[in-house]
PDB file of C-alpha atoms in Angstrom:
ATOM      1  CA  ASN W   1     -30.478  61.967  -6.372  1.00  0.00           C
ATOM      2  CA  ALA W   2     -27.799  59.853  -8.153  1.00  0.00           C
ATOM      3  CA  GLY W   3     -27.312  60.385 -11.999  1.00  0.00           C
ATOM      4  CA  VAL W   4     -26.868  57.575 -14.658  1.00  0.00           C
ATOM      5  CA  MET W   5     -24.498  55.127 -13.341  1.00  0.00           C
ATOM      6  CA  GLN W   6     -22.322  53.158 -15.771  1.00  0.00           C
ATOM      7  CA  ASN W   7     -19.999  50.487 -14.843  1.00  0.00           C
ATOM      8  CA  PRO W   8     -17.455  49.148 -15.328  1.00  0.00           C
ATOM      9  CA  ARG W   9     -15.899  52.648 -16.083  1.00  0.00           C
ATOM     10  CA  HIS W  10     -12.826  50.635 -18.004  1.00  0.00           C
ATOM     11  CA  LEU W  11     -13.193  47.283 -19.538  1.00  0.00           C
ATOM     12  CA  VAL W  12     -10.279  45.265 -21.119  1.00  0.00           C
ATOM     13  CA  ARG W  13     -11.054  42.335 -23.210  1.00  0.00           C
ATOM     14  CA  ARG W  14      -9.110  40.181 -25.680  1.00  0.00           C
ATOM     15  CA  ARG W  15     -10.209  39.455 -28.946  1.00  0.00           C
ATOM     16  CA  GLY W  16     -13.203  36.727 -29.123  1.00  0.00           C
ATOM     17  CA  GLN W  17     -14.108  37.448 -25.380  1.00  0.00           C
ATOM     18  CA  GLU W  18     -17.535  38.766 -24.217  1.00  0.00           C
ATOM     19  CA  ALA W  19     -18.144  42.274 -22.883  1.00  0.00           C
ATOM     20  CA  ARG W  20     -20.975  43.252 -20.920  1.00  0.00           C
ATOM     21  CA  LEU W  21     -21.647  46.887 -20.024  1.00  0.00           C
ATOM     22  CA  ARG W  22     -24.306  48.025 -17.519  1.00  0.00           C
ATOM     23  CA  CYS W  23     -26.193  51.251 -17.085  1.00  0.00           C
ATOM     24  CA  SER W  24     -28.734  52.183 -14.128  1.00  0.00           C
ATOM     25  CA  PRO W  25     -30.821  54.959 -15.381  1.00  0.00           C
ATOM     26  CA  MET W  26     -31.763  58.333 -13.219  1.00  0.00           C
ATOM     27  CA  LYS W  27     -34.385  57.452 -10.693  1.00  0.00           C
ATOM     28  CA  GLY W  28     -37.812  57.934 -12.354  1.00  0.00           C
ATOM     29  CA  HIS W  29     -36.250  57.395 -15.702  1.00  0.00           C
ATOM     30  CA  SER W  30     -37.655  54.548 -17.946  1.00  0.00           C
ATOM     31  CA  HIS W  31     -36.226  55.228 -21.100  1.00  0.00           C
ATOM     32  CA  VAL W  32     -32.660  54.346 -21.757  1.00  0.00           C
ATOM     33  CA  TYR W  33     -30.545  54.825 -24.905  1.00  0.00           C
ATOM     34  CA  TRP W  34     -26.998  53.635 -25.665  1.00  0.00           C
ATOM     35  CA  TYR W  35     -24.456  55.412 -27.781  1.00  0.00           C
ATOM     36  CA  ARG W  36     -21.053  54.660 -28.944  1.00  0.00           C
ATOM     37  CA  GLN W  37     -18.124  57.139 -29.393  1.00  0.00           C
ATOM     38  CA  LEU W  38     -15.115  56.297 -31.630  1.00  0.00           C
ATOM     39  CA  PRO W  39     -12.073  58.123 -31.039  1.00  0.00           C
ATOM     40  CA  GLU W  40     -12.345  61.855 -32.607  1.00  0.00           C
ATOM     41  CA  GLU W  41     -15.965  61.259 -33.499  1.00  0.00           C
ATOM     42  CA  GLY W  42     -19.368  62.292 -32.077  1.00  0.00           C
ATOM     43  CA  LEU W  43     -21.742  59.947 -30.494  1.00  0.00           C
ATOM     44  CA  LYS W  44     -23.637  57.487 -32.554  1.00  0.00           C
ATOM     45  CA  PHE W  45     -27.070  56.216 -31.448  1.00  0.00           C
ATOM     46  CA  MET W  46     -27.244  52.312 -31.015  1.00  0.00           C
ATOM     47  CA  VAL W  47     -30.461  51.229 -29.213  1.00  0.00           C
ATOM     48  CA  TYR W  48     -33.232  52.633 -27.417  1.00  0.00           C
ATOM     49  CA  LEU W  49     -35.032  50.438 -24.763  1.00  0.00           C
ATOM     50  CA  GLN W  50     -37.770  50.648 -22.343  1.00  0.00           C
ATOM     51  CA  LYS W  51     -38.364  48.384 -19.517  1.00  0.00           C
ATOM     52  CA  GLU W  52     -38.558  44.899 -21.096  1.00  0.00           C
ATOM     53  CA  ASN W  53     -38.950  46.330 -24.503  1.00  0.00           C
ATOM     54  CA  ILE W  54     -36.581  47.280 -27.515  1.00  0.00           C
ATOM     55  CA  ILE W  55     -38.139  50.172 -29.146  1.00  0.00           C
ATOM     56  CA  ASP W  56     -35.504  51.112 -31.722  1.00  0.00           C
ATOM     57  CA  GLU W  57     -32.338  49.236 -32.398  1.00  0.00           C
ATOM     58  CA  SER W  58     -31.648  50.762 -35.698  1.00  0.00           C
ATOM     59  CA  GLY W  59     -28.094  51.732 -34.561  1.00  0.00           C
ATOM     60  CA  MET W  60     -26.943  48.450 -33.428  1.00  0.00           C
ATOM     61  CA  PRO W  61     -24.619  46.203 -35.533  1.00  0.00           C
ATOM     62  CA  LYS W  62     -26.885  43.159 -36.587  1.00  0.00           C
ATOM     63  CA  GLU W  63     -24.230  40.749 -35.119  1.00  0.00           C
ATOM     64  CA  ARG W  64     -22.335  40.240 -31.813  1.00  0.00           C
ATOM     65  CA  PHE W  65     -24.288  43.042 -30.144  1.00  0.00           C
ATOM     66  CA  SER W  66     -27.476  42.840 -28.105  1.00  0.00           C
ATOM     67  CA  ALA W  67     -29.127  44.959 -25.492  1.00  0.00           C
ATOM     68  CA  GLU W  68     -31.674  44.541 -22.753  1.00  0.00           C
ATOM     69  CA  PHE W  69     -33.602  46.332 -20.043  1.00  0.00           C
ATOM     70  CA  PRO W  70     -35.083  44.088 -17.762  1.00  0.00           C
ATOM     71  CA  LYS W  71     -38.102  44.648 -15.358  1.00  0.00           C
ATOM     72  CA  GLU W  72     -35.533  44.646 -12.269  1.00  0.00           C
ATOM     73  CA  GLY W  73     -32.041  45.671 -12.657  1.00  0.00           C
ATOM     74  CA  PRO W  74     -29.718  47.754 -14.968  1.00  0.00           C
ATOM     75  CA  SER W  75     -29.656  47.713 -18.783  1.00  0.00           C
ATOM     76  CA  ILE W  76     -26.963  45.559 -20.168  1.00  0.00           C
ATOM     77  CA  LEU W  77     -25.295  46.145 -23.665  1.00  0.00           C
ATOM     78  CA  ARG W  78     -23.620  42.900 -24.403  1.00  0.00           C
ATOM     79  CA  ILE W  79     -20.754  42.478 -27.157  1.00  0.00           C
ATOM     80  CA  GLN W  80     -19.953  38.804 -27.864  1.00  0.00           C
ATOM     81  CA  GLN W  81     -16.616  37.823 -29.756  1.00  0.00           C
ATOM     82  CA  VAL W  82     -15.211  41.235 -29.510  1.00  0.00           C
ATOM     83  CA  VAL W  83     -12.883  42.686 -32.034  1.00  0.00           C
ATOM     84  CA  ARG W  84     -10.253  45.425 -32.194  1.00  0.00           C
ATOM     85  CA  GLY W  85     -13.016  47.724 -33.977  1.00  0.00           C
ATOM     86  CA  ASP W  86     -15.366  47.517 -30.852  1.00  0.00           C
ATOM     87  CA  SER W  87     -12.804  49.594 -28.809  1.00  0.00           C
ATOM     88  CA  ALA W  88     -14.593  52.783 -27.947  1.00  0.00           C
ATOM     89  CA  ALA W  89     -16.393  54.770 -25.301  1.00  0.00           C
ATOM     90  CA  TYR W  90     -20.084  53.542 -24.754  1.00  0.00           C
ATOM     91  CA  PHE W  91     -22.392  56.007 -23.334  1.00  0.00           C
ATOM     92  CA  CYS W  92     -25.807  55.221 -21.575  1.00  0.00           C
ATOM     93  CA  ALA W  93     -28.483  58.161 -21.322  1.00  0.00           C
ATOM     94  CA  SER W  94     -31.774  58.131 -19.788  1.00  0.00           C
ATOM     95  CA  SER W  95     -34.885  60.318 -19.963  1.00  0.00           C
ATOM     96  CA  PRO W  96     -38.283  60.396 -18.220  1.00  0.00           C
ATOM     97  CA  PRO W  97     -41.245  58.573 -19.530  1.00  0.00           C
ATOM     98  CA  GLY W  98     -43.662  60.044 -21.861  1.00  0.00           C
ATOM     99  CA  VAL W  99     -42.120  63.468 -22.692  1.00  0.00           C
ATOM    100  CA  SER W 100     -39.921  63.401 -25.803  1.00  0.00           C
ATOM    101  CA  THR W 101     -38.714  66.974 -25.332  1.00  0.00           C
ATOM    102  CA  GLN W 102     -36.941  66.095 -21.933  1.00  0.00           C
ATOM    103  CA  PRO W 103     -33.255  65.985 -22.336  1.00  0.00           C
ATOM    104  CA  GLN W 104     -31.477  62.807 -22.007  1.00  0.00           C
ATOM    105  CA  HIS W 105     -29.060  62.594 -19.165  1.00  0.00           C
ATOM    106  CA  PHE W 106     -25.624  60.735 -19.860  1.00  0.00           C
ATOM    107  CA  GLY W 107     -23.283  58.616 -17.557  1.00  0.00           C
ATOM    108  CA  ASP W 108     -19.704  58.979 -17.684  1.00  0.00           C
ATOM    109  CA  GLY W 109     -19.233  55.915 -20.051  1.00  0.00           C
ATOM    110  CA  THR W 110     -17.569  52.682 -20.241  1.00  0.00           C
ATOM    111  CA  ARG W 111     -14.043  52.712 -21.969  1.00  0.00           C
ATOM    112  CA  LEU W 112     -13.728  49.321 -23.716  1.00  0.00           C
ATOM    113  CA  SER W 113     -10.333  48.451 -24.785  1.00  0.00           C
ATOM    114  CA  ILE W 114      -9.923  45.258 -27.087  1.00  0.00           C
ATOM    115  CA  LEU W 115      -6.465  43.762 -26.904  1.00  0.00           C
TER     116      LEU W 115
ATOM    117  CA  ASP F   1     -24.396  60.437 -44.044  1.00  0.00           C
ATOM    118  CA  GLN F   2     -23.726  63.036 -41.581  1.00  0.00           C
ATOM    119  CA  GLN F   3     -27.172  64.748 -40.970  1.00  0.00           C
ATOM    120  CA  VAL F   4     -25.523  67.063 -38.230  1.00  0.00           C
ATOM    121  CA  LYS F   5     -22.395  68.881 -38.870  1.00  0.00           C
ATOM    122  CA  GLN F   6     -20.085  70.773 -36.795  1.00  0.00           C
ATOM    123  CA  ASN F   7     -17.665  72.288 -39.115  1.00  0.00           C
ATOM    124  CA  SER F   8     -15.312  73.823 -36.758  1.00  0.00           C
ATOM    125  CA  PRO F   9     -13.232  71.340 -35.026  1.00  0.00           C
ATOM    126  CA  SER F  10     -11.842  73.878 -32.513  1.00  0.00           C
ATOM    127  CA  LEU F  11     -12.316  77.378 -31.306  1.00  0.00           C
ATOM    128  CA  SER F  12     -10.210  79.485 -29.164  1.00  0.00           C
ATOM    129  CA  VAL F  13     -11.345  82.807 -27.540  1.00  0.00           C
ATOM    130  CA  GLN F  14     -10.181  85.144 -24.660  1.00  0.00           C
ATOM    131  CA  GLU F  15     -11.769  84.984 -21.413  1.00  0.00           C
ATOM    132  CA  GLY F  16     -14.739  87.541 -21.064  1.00  0.00           C
ATOM    133  CA  ARG F  17     -15.381  87.419 -24.807  1.00  0.00           C
ATOM    134  CA  ILE F  18     -18.108  85.829 -26.763  1.00  0.00           C
ATOM    135  CA  SER F  19     -17.977  82.424 -27.968  1.00  0.00           C
ATOM    136  CA  ILE F  20     -20.106  81.297 -30.882  1.00  0.00           C
ATOM    137  CA  LEU F  21     -20.150  77.695 -31.807  1.00  0.00           C
ATOM    138  CA  ASN F  22     -22.018  76.657 -35.048  1.00  0.00           C
ATOM    139  CA  CYS F  23     -24.098  73.498 -36.135  1.00  0.00           C
ATOM    140  CA  ASP F  24     -25.758  72.766 -39.410  1.00  0.00           C
ATOM    141  CA  TYR F  25     -28.335  70.048 -40.001  1.00  0.00           C
ATOM    142  CA  THR F  26     -29.885  68.292 -43.146  1.00  0.00           C
ATOM    143  CA  ASN F  27     -32.927  66.639 -42.146  1.00  0.00           C
ATOM    144  CA  SER F  28     -35.951  68.798 -42.110  1.00  0.00           C
ATOM    145  CA  MET F  29     -37.649  66.402 -39.903  1.00  0.00           C
ATOM    146  CA  PHE F  30     -35.729  67.433 -37.057  1.00  0.00           C
ATOM    147  CA  ASP F  31     -37.568  69.376 -34.529  1.00  0.00           C
ATOM    148  CA  TYR F  32     -35.536  69.467 -31.284  1.00  0.00           C
ATOM    149  CA  PHE F  33     -32.048  70.454 -30.855  1.00  0.00           C
ATOM    150  CA  LEU F  34     -29.765  70.378 -27.967  1.00  0.00           C
ATOM    151  CA  TRP F  35     -26.300  71.348 -26.912  1.00  0.00           C
ATOM    152  CA  TYR F  36     -24.018  69.302 -24.671  1.00  0.00           C
ATOM    153  CA  LYS F  37     -20.732  69.864 -23.046  1.00  0.00           C
ATOM    154  CA  LYS F  38     -18.226  67.239 -22.458  1.00  0.00           C
ATOM    155  CA  TYR F  39     -15.060  67.036 -20.492  1.00  0.00           C
ATOM    156  CA  PRO F  40     -12.500  64.544 -21.137  1.00  0.00           C
ATOM    157  CA  ALA F  41     -13.323  61.087 -19.218  1.00  0.00           C
ATOM    158  CA  GLU F  42     -16.881  62.180 -18.303  1.00  0.00           C
ATOM    159  CA  GLY F  43     -20.225  61.836 -20.139  1.00  0.00           C
ATOM    160  CA  PRO F  44     -21.949  64.810 -22.070  1.00  0.00           C
ATOM    161  CA  THR F  45     -23.531  67.225 -19.851  1.00  0.00           C
ATOM    162  CA  PHE F  46     -26.787  68.918 -21.268  1.00  0.00           C
ATOM    163  CA  LEU F  47     -26.703  72.591 -21.480  1.00  0.00           C
ATOM    164  CA  ILE F  48     -29.438  73.955 -23.292  1.00  0.00           C
ATOM    165  CA  SER F  49     -32.342  73.028 -25.799  1.00  0.00           C
ATOM    166  CA  ILE F  50     -34.478  74.564 -28.327  1.00  0.00           C
ATOM    167  CA  SER F  51     -37.748  73.401 -29.931  1.00  0.00           C
ATOM    168  CA  SER F  52     -38.268  74.087 -33.482  1.00  0.00           C
ATOM    169  CA  ILE F  53     -41.179  76.572 -32.661  1.00  0.00           C
ATOM    170  CA  LYS F  54     -38.868  79.005 -31.315  1.00  0.00           C
ATOM    171  CA  ASP F  55     -35.810  80.820 -32.585  1.00  0.00           C
ATOM    172  CA  LYS F  56     -33.964  81.683 -29.548  1.00  0.00           C
ATOM    173  CA  ASN F  57     -33.654  80.238 -26.042  1.00  0.00           C
ATOM    174  CA  GLU F  58     -31.617  81.796 -23.382  1.00  0.00           C
ATOM    175  CA  ASP F  59     -30.201  80.507 -19.912  1.00  0.00           C
ATOM    176  CA  GLY F  60     -27.851  82.634 -18.232  1.00  0.00           C
ATOM    177  CA  ARG F  61     -24.565  83.043 -20.158  1.00  0.00           C
ATOM    178  CA  PHE F  62     -25.804  80.363 -22.734  1.00  0.00           C
ATOM    179  CA  THR F  63     -28.129  81.461 -25.809  1.00  0.00           C
ATOM    180  CA  VAL F  64     -29.128  79.220 -28.634  1.00  0.00           C
ATOM    181  CA  PHE F  65     -30.434  80.410 -31.991  1.00  0.00           C
ATOM    182  CA  LEU F  66     -32.151  78.378 -34.201  1.00  0.00           C
ATOM    183  CA  ASN F  67     -32.364  79.561 -38.265  1.00  0.00           C
ATOM    184  CA  LYS F  68     -34.765  76.885 -39.467  1.00  0.00           C
ATOM    185  CA  SER F  69     -34.762  78.069 -43.203  1.00  0.00           C
ATOM    186  CA  ALA F  70     -30.989  77.839 -43.382  1.00  0.00           C
ATOM    187  CA  LYS F  71     -31.030  74.691 -41.149  1.00  0.00           C
ATOM    188  CA  HIS F  72     -28.497  76.092 -38.657  1.00  0.00           C
ATOM    189  CA  LEU F  73     -28.262  76.616 -34.960  1.00  0.00           C
ATOM    190  CA  SER F  74     -25.561  78.425 -32.798  1.00  0.00           C
ATOM    191  CA  LEU F  75     -24.618  78.681 -29.386  1.00  0.00           C
ATOM    192  CA  HIS F  76     -23.398  81.878 -27.930  1.00  0.00           C
ATOM    193  CA  ILE F  77     -21.767  81.897 -24.490  1.00  0.00           C
ATOM    194  CA  VAL F  78     -21.321  85.349 -23.206  1.00  0.00           C
ATOM    195  CA  PRO F  79     -18.942  85.949 -21.305  1.00  0.00           C
ATOM    196  CA  SER F  80     -16.684  82.973 -21.786  1.00  0.00           C
ATOM    197  CA  GLN F  81     -14.698  81.599 -18.821  1.00  0.00           C
ATOM    198  CA  PRO F  82     -11.975  79.131 -18.471  1.00  0.00           C
ATOM    199  CA  GLY F  83     -13.924  76.621 -17.070  1.00  0.00           C
ATOM    200  CA  ASP F  84     -15.904  76.521 -20.460  1.00  0.00           C
ATOM    201  CA  SER F  85     -13.152  74.890 -22.009  1.00  0.00           C
ATOM    202  CA  ALA F  86     -14.629  71.576 -23.205  1.00  0.00           C
ATOM    203  CA  VAL F  87     -15.754  69.750 -26.310  1.00  0.00           C
ATOM    204  CA  TYR F  88     -19.427  70.868 -27.267  1.00  0.00           C
ATOM    205  CA  PHE F  89     -21.775  68.629 -29.114  1.00  0.00           C
ATOM    206  CA  CYS F  90     -24.876  69.701 -30.926  1.00  0.00           C
ATOM    207  CA  ALA F  91     -27.584  67.186 -31.251  1.00  0.00           C
ATOM    208  CA  ALA F  92     -31.069  66.918 -32.951  1.00  0.00           C
ATOM    209  CA  SER F  93     -34.009  64.662 -32.795  1.00  0.00           C
ATOM    210  CA  SER F  94     -37.282  64.068 -34.658  1.00  0.00           C
ATOM    211  CA  HIS F  95     -40.504  63.568 -32.701  1.00  0.00           C
ATOM    212  CA  SER F  96     -41.937  61.931 -35.704  1.00  0.00           C
ATOM    213  CA  SER F  97     -39.545  59.218 -35.343  1.00  0.00           C
ATOM    214  CA  ASN F  98     -41.038  58.531 -32.110  1.00  0.00           C
ATOM    215  CA  THR F  99     -37.954  57.273 -30.503  1.00  0.00           C
ATOM    216  CA  GLY F 100     -36.230  60.336 -29.215  1.00  0.00           C
ATOM    217  CA  LYS F 101     -32.765  59.223 -30.475  1.00  0.00           C
ATOM    218  CA  LEU F 102     -30.333  62.079 -30.658  1.00  0.00           C
ATOM    219  CA  ILE F 103     -27.963  62.599 -33.926  1.00  0.00           C
ATOM    220  CA  PHE F 104     -24.959  64.115 -32.846  1.00  0.00           C
ATOM    221  CA  GLY F 105     -22.409  66.269 -34.463  1.00  0.00           C
ATOM    222  CA  GLN F 106     -18.654  65.578 -34.340  1.00  0.00           C
ATOM    223  CA  GLY F 107     -17.970  68.250 -31.625  1.00  0.00           C
ATOM    224  CA  THR F 108     -16.163  71.579 -31.300  1.00  0.00           C
ATOM    225  CA  THR F 109     -13.529  71.836 -28.936  1.00  0.00           C
ATOM    226  CA  LEU F 110     -13.409  75.278 -27.174  1.00  0.00           C
ATOM    227  CA  GLN F 111     -10.587  76.629 -25.545  1.00  0.00           C
ATOM    228  CA  VAL F 112     -10.995  79.865 -23.140  1.00  0.00           C
ATOM    229  CA  LYS F 113      -7.665  81.706 -22.577  1.00  0.00           C
ATOM    230  CA  PRO F 114      -7.258  83.474 -19.195  1.00  0.00           C
TER     231      PRO F 114
END
């Protein structure tokens, strides 16, 4: 009965490197959301995916950021050529298919630090 | 453009008393509202939700009230316990957006003193 699993929990990268954040949704959940939380702020929506499809990426920066949720395996949030401003906590949430009034359940996040 | 606002960054109450956390929203298309609780270094944990067709939803010590005309919701915790000390986020979504994405407030830090 595992919840939403995110790894790594902490990730340190130097400016210009790539960061890959992984998220495995709860069993039976096919909807995945990524949110970013900057210090002292609330969570900001980034992207919503279903298996093999990006449904809404309206919150994702246009450059350097990409997300995928393949048929097999976890969802990946990828940040290329990281900059200091990418330092944040990145949370993944999942929800069951088809019912939009089901609450999203969150993982414990990946804390990304850029040196 | 902060569509969901929690204007009190912090709240301190005595154990056993009522905690009231407030949230205001601006987008009239929002029709589903949630409260999440967050401890440091953990993800948000779902507490309680309410659909816009209701004005109250209760679950144990937690009650959420929705005032659509004022675009305001509140979370009542009675009685408050020290373990309730955490950051509380309200969030809203719109079914018409067809994505279910949540718009979060900035959070209110609740401290319950023994």
